[in-house]
Short mmCIF file of C-alpha atoms and ligand atoms in Angstrom, two decimals:
data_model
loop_
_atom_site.label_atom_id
_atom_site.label_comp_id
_atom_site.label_asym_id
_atom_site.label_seq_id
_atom_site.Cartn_x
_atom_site.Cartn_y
_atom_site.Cartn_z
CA UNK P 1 0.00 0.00 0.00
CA UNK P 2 2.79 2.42 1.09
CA UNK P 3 4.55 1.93 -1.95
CA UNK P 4 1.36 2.01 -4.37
CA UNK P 5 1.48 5.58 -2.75
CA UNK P 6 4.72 6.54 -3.41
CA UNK P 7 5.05 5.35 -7.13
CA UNK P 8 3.88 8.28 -8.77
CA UNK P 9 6.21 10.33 -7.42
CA UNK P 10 9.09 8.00 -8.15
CA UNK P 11 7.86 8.03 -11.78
CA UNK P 12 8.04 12.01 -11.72
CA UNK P 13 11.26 11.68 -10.08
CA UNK P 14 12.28 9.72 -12.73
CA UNK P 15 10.82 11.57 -15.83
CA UNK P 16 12.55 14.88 -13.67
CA UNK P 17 16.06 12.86 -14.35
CA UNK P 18 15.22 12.35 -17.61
CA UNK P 19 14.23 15.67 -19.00
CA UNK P 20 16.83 18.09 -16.48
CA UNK P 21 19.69 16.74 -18.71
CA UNK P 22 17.93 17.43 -21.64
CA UNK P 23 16.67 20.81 -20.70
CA UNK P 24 20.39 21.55 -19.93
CA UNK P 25 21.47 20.69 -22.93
CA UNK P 26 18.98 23.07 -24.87
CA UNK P 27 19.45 25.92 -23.03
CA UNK P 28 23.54 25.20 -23.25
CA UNK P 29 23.09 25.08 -27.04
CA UNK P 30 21.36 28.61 -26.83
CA UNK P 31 23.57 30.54 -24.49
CA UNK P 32 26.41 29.28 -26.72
CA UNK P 33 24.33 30.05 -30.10
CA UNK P 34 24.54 33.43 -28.27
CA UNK P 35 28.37 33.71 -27.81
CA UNK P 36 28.16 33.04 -31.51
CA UNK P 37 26.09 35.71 -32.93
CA UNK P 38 27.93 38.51 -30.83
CA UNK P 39 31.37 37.37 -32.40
CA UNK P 40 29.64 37.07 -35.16
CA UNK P 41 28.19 41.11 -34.69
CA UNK P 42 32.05 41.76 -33.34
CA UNK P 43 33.51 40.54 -36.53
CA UNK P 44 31.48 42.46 -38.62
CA UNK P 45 32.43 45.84 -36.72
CA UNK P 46 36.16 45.20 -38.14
CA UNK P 47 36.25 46.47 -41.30
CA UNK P 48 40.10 45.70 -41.99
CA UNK P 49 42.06 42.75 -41.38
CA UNK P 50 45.30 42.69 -42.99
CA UNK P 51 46.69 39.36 -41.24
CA UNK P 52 43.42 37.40 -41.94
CA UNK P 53 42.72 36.60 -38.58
CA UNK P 54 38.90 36.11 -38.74
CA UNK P 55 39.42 34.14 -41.45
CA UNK P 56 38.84 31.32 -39.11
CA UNK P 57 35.51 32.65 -37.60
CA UNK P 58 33.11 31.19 -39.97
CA UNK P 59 31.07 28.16 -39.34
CA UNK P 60 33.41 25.03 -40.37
CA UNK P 61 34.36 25.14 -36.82
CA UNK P 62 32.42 25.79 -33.65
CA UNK P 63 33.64 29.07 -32.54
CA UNK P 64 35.60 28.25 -29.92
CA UNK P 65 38.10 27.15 -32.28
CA UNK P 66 38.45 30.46 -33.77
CA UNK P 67 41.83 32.28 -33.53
CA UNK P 68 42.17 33.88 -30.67
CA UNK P 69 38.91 32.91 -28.60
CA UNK P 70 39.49 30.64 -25.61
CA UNK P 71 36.34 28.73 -24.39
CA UNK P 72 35.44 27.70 -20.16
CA UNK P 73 36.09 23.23 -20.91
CA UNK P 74 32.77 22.65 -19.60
CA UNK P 75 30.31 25.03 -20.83
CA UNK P 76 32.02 26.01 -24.12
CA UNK P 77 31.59 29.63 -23.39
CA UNK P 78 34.05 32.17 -24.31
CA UNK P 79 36.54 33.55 -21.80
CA UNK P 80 39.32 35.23 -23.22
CA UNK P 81 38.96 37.16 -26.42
CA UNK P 82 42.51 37.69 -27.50
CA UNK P 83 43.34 39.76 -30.94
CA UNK P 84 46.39 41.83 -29.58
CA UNK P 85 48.37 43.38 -32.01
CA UNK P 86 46.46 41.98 -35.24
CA UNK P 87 46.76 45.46 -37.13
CA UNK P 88 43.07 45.24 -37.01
CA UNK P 89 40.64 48.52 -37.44
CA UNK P 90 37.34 48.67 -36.64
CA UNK P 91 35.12 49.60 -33.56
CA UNK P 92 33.71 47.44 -31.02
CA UNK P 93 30.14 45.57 -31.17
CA UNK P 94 27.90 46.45 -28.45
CA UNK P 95 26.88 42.55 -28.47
CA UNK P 96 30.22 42.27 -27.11
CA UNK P 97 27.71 42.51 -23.72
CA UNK P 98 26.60 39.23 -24.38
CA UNK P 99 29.52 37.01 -24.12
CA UNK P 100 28.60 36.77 -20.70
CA UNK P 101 31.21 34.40 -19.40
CA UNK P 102 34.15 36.78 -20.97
CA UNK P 103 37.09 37.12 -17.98
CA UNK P 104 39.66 38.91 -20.37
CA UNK P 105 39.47 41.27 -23.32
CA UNK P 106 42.84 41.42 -25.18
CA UNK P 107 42.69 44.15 -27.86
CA UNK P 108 45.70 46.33 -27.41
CA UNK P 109 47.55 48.02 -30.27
CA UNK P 110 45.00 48.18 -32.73
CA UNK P 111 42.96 50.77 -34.60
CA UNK P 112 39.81 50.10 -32.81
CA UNK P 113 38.18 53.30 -33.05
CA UNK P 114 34.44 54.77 -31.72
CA UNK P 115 33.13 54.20 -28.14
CA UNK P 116 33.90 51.74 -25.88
CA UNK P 117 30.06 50.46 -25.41
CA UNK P 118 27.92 51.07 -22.21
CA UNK P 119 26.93 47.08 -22.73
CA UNK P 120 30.38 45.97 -21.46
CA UNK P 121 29.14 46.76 -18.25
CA UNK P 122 27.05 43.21 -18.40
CA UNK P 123 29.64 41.26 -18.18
CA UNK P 124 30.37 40.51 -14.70
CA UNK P 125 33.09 37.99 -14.96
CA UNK P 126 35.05 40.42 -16.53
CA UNK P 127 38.95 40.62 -14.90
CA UNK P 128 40.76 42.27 -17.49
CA UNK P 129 40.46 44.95 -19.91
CA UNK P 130 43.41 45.62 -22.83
CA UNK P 131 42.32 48.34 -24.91
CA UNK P 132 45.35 50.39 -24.87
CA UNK P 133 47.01 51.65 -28.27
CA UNK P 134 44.10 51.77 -30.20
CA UNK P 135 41.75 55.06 -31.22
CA UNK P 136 38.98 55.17 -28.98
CA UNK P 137 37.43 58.21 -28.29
CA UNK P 138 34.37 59.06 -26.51
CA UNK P 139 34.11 59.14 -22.41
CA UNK P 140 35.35 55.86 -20.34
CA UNK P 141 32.03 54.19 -19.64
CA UNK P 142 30.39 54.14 -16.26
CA UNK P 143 28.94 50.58 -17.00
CA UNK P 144 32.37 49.09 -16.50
CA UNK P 145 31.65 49.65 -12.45
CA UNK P 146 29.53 47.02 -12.94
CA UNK P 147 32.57 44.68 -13.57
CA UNK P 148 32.69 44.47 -10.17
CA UNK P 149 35.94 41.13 -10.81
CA UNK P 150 38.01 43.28 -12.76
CA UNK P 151 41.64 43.92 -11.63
CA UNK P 152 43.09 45.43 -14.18
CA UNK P 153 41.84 47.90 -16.85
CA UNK P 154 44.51 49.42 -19.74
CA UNK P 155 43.39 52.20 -21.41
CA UNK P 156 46.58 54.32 -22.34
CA UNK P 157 47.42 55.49 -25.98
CA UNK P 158 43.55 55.88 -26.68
CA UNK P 159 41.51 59.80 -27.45
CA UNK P 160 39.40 59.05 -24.35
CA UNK P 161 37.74 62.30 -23.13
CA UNK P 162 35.62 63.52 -20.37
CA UNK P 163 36.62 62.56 -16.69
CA UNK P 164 37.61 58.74 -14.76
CA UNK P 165 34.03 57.80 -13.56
CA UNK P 166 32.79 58.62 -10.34
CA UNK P 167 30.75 55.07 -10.25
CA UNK P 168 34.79 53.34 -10.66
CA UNK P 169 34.85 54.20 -6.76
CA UNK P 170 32.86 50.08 -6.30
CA UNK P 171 35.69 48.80 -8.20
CA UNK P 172 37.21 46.93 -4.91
CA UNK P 173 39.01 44.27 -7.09
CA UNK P 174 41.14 46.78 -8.97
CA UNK P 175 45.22 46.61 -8.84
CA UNK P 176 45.40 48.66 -12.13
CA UNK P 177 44.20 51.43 -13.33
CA UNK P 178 45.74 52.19 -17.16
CA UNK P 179 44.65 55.77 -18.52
CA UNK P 180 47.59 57.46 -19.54
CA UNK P 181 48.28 59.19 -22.94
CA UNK P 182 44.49 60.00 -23.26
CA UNK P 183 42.36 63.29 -23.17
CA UNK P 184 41.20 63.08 -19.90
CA UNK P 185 40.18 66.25 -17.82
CA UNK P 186 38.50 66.76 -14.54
CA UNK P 187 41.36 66.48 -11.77
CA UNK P 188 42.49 63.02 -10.04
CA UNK P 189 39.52 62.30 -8.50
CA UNK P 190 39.69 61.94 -4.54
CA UNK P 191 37.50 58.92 -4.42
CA UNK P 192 40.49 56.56 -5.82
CA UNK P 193 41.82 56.57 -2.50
CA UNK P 194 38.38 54.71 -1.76
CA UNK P 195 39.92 51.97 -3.97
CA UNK P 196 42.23 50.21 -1.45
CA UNK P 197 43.34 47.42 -4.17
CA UNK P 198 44.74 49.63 -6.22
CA UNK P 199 48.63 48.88 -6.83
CA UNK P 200 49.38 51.05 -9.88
CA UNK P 201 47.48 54.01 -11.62
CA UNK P 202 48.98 56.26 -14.50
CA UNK P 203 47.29 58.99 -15.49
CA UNK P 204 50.33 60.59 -17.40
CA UNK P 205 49.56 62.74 -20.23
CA UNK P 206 46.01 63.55 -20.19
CA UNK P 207 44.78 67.15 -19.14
CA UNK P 208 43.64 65.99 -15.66
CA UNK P 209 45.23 69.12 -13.75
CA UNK P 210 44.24 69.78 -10.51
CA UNK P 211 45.93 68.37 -7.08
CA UNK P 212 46.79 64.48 -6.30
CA UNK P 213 44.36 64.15 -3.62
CA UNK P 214 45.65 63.26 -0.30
CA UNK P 215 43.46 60.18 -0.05
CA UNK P 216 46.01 58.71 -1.80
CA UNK P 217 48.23 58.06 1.00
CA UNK P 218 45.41 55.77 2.24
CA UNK P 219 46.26 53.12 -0.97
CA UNK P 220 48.65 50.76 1.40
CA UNK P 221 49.62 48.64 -1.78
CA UNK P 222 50.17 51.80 -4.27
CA UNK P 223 53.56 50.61 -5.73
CA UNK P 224 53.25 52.70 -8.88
CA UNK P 225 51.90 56.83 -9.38
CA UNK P 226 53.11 57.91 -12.78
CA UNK P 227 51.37 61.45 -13.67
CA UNK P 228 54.29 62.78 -14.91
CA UNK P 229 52.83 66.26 -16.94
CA UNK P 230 49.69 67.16 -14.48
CA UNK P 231 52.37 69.39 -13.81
CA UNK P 232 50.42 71.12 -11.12
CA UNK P 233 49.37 68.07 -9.29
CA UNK P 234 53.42 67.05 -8.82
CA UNK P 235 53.82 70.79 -7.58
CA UNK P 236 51.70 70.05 -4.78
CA UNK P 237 52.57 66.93 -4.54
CA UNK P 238 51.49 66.24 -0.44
CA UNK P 239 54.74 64.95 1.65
CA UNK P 240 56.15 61.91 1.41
CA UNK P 241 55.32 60.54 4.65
CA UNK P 242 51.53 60.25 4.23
CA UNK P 243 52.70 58.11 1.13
CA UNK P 244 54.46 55.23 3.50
CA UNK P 245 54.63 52.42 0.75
CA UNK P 246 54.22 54.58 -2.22
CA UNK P 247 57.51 54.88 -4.68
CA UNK P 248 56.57 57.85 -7.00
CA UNK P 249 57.67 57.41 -10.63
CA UNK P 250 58.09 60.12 -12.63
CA UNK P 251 58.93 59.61 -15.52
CA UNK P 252 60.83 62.17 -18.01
CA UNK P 253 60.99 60.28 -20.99
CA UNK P 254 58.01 58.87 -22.64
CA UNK P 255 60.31 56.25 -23.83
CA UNK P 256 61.31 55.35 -20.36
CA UNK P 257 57.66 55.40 -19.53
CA UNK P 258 56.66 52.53 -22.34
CA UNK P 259 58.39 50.03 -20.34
CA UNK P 260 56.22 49.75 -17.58
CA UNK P 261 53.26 50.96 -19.59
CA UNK P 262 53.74 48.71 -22.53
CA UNK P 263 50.42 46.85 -22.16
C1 LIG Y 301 37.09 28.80 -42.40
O1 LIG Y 301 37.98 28.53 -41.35
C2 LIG Y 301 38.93 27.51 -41.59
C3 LIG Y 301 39.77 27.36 -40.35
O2 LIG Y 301 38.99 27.31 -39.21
C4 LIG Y 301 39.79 27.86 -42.77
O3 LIG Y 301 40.67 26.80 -43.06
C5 LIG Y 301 38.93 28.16 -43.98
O4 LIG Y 301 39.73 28.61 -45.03
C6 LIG Y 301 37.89 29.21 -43.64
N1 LIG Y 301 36.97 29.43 -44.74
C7 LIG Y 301 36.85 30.60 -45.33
C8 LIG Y 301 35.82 30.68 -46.43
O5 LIG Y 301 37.49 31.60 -45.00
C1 LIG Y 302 51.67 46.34 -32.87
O1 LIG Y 302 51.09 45.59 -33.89
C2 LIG Y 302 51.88 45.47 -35.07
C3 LIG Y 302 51.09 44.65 -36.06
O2 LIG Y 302 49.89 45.28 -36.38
C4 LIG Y 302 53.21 44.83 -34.75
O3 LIG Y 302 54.01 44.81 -35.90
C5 LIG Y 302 53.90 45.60 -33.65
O4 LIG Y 302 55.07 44.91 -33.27
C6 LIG Y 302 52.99 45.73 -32.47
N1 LIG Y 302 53.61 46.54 -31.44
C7 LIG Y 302 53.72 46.15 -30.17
C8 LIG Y 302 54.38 47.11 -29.24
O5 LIG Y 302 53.30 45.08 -29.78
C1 LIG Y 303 22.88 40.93 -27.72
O1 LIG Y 303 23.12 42.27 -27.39
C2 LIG Y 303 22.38 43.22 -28.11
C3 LIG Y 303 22.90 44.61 -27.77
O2 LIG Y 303 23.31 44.71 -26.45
C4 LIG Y 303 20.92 43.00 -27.83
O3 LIG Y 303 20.11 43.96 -28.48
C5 LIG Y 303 20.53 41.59 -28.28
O4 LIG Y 303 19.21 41.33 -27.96
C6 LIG Y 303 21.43 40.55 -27.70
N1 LIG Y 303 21.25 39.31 -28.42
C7 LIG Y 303 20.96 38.16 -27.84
C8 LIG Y 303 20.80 36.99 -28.72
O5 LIG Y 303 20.88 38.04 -26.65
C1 LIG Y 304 25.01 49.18 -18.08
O1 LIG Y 304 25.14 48.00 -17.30
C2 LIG Y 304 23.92 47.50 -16.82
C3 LIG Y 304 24.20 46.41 -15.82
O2 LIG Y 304 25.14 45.49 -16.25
C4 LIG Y 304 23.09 47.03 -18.01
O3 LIG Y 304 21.89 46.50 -17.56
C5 LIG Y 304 22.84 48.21 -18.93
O4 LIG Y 304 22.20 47.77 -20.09
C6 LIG Y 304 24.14 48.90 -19.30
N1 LIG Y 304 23.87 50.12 -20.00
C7 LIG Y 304 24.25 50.33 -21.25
C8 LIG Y 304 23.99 51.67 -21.83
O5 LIG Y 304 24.81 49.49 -21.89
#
């Protein structure tokens, strides 16, 4: 009697087992369908591509085969999108949002030009951020706050404009902080002293102006402070002892300065 009760539920049990794999399955095929269409949508954004590389994306292989896209083993989702140096120009897809298990965006020394889109902020896996040497222009998005992972974001050598983000001030993760050799202006905000992670920031060569805000000396693991030209914020530069693990670099020659701010 007491198991004529029970059957029925060990038969939906059963049909459960059965169909969860299956359901799976489906909606794996469709979140990876998705990867697909937005480097699809990002390939079409590149309007030159003298080496060939996206050659490879087309549909003979599944995508993460594709030069320079590394998939997660199990879920065949894309995590690193790597086209460094590819002498590719072009501007970046806002679909770029949907790769939504992306952990590391390798585009540095290109020609991507345009806006670095708002969308990016969806991606909240996101750890790393090369975009520098390229020819973006437009104001640093917001959005990218929402990255909420990301440790290290490389936007030198771009025509960024407009001021660093007031929203950047959740970025708890961050160690560095890329922005040099842009158009920035609106002073070195005080909040980035908010930021404990932060280990390096170079502002160099943007129209910042304005004071390095004391709150500075409150970065404990600030190893690097390059903002060599905000010539008024190193004339009132604050004394070195509210700085107690902070070497100051300043750099005189922007060829000197490449080293550390090659990437
Ligand atoms: C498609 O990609 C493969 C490599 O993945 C390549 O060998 C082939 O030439 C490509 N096809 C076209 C039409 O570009
Ligand atoms: C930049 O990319 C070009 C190819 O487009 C390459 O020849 C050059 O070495 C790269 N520069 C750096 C610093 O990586
Ligand atoms: C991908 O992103 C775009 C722009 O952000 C959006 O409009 C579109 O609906 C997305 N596509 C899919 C398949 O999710
Ligand atoms: C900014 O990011 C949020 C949260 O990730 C997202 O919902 C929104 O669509 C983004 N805004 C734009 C303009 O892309």
């Amino acid at each position: 009697m007491c198991r004529s009760t029970y059957s029925p539920y060990i038969i939906l049990l059963c049909i459960t087992l059965i169909q969860v794999p299956n359901f799976a399955t489906s909606l794996s095929n469709a979140f990876q369908e998705r990867d697909r269409v937005a480097l699809q949508a990002f390939k079409l954004m590149i309007t030159q591509d003298p080496e060939g590389v996206l050659n490879s994306w087309n549909d003979s292989r599944h995508f993460c085969d594709w030069e320079g896209i590394t998939c997660s083993p199990r879920h065949r989702r894309v995590t690193v999108l790597d086209l460094q140096s590819k002498g590719l120009i072009g501007s970046l897809s806002p679909q770029i949002g949907n790769l939504s298990f992306l952990r590391e965006i390798h585009l540095s020394n290109n020609t991507i030009q345009g806006k670095i889109p708002g969308e990016i902020g969806r991606l909240f896996r996101l750890e790393a951020v090369y975009l520098s040497h390229n020819s973006l222009v437009g104001e640093i998005p917001g959005n990218l706050s929402y990255c909420s992972r990301l440790i290290g974001l490389y936007l030198g050598y771009n025509k960024l404009e407009g001021s660093i983000p007031s929203e950047f001030v959740s970025l708890y993760n961050l160690k560095e902080l890329a922005i040099h050799v842009n158009n920035l202006t609106g002073g070195i905000p005080h909040f980035l002293g908010n930021i404990t992670s932060l280990e390096a920031i170079s502002l160099a060569y943007n129209s910042l102006g304005g004071n390095i805000p004391s709150s500075l000396g409150q970065l404990k693991e600030l190893s690097l402070l390059d903002s060599v030209e905000t010539t008024s914020a190193v004339q009132s530069l604050p004394p070195f002892t509210i700085f107690p693990c902070l070497l100051i670099f300043l750099f005189l020659r922007i060829n000197f300065m490449e080293v550390f701010l090659q990437v």
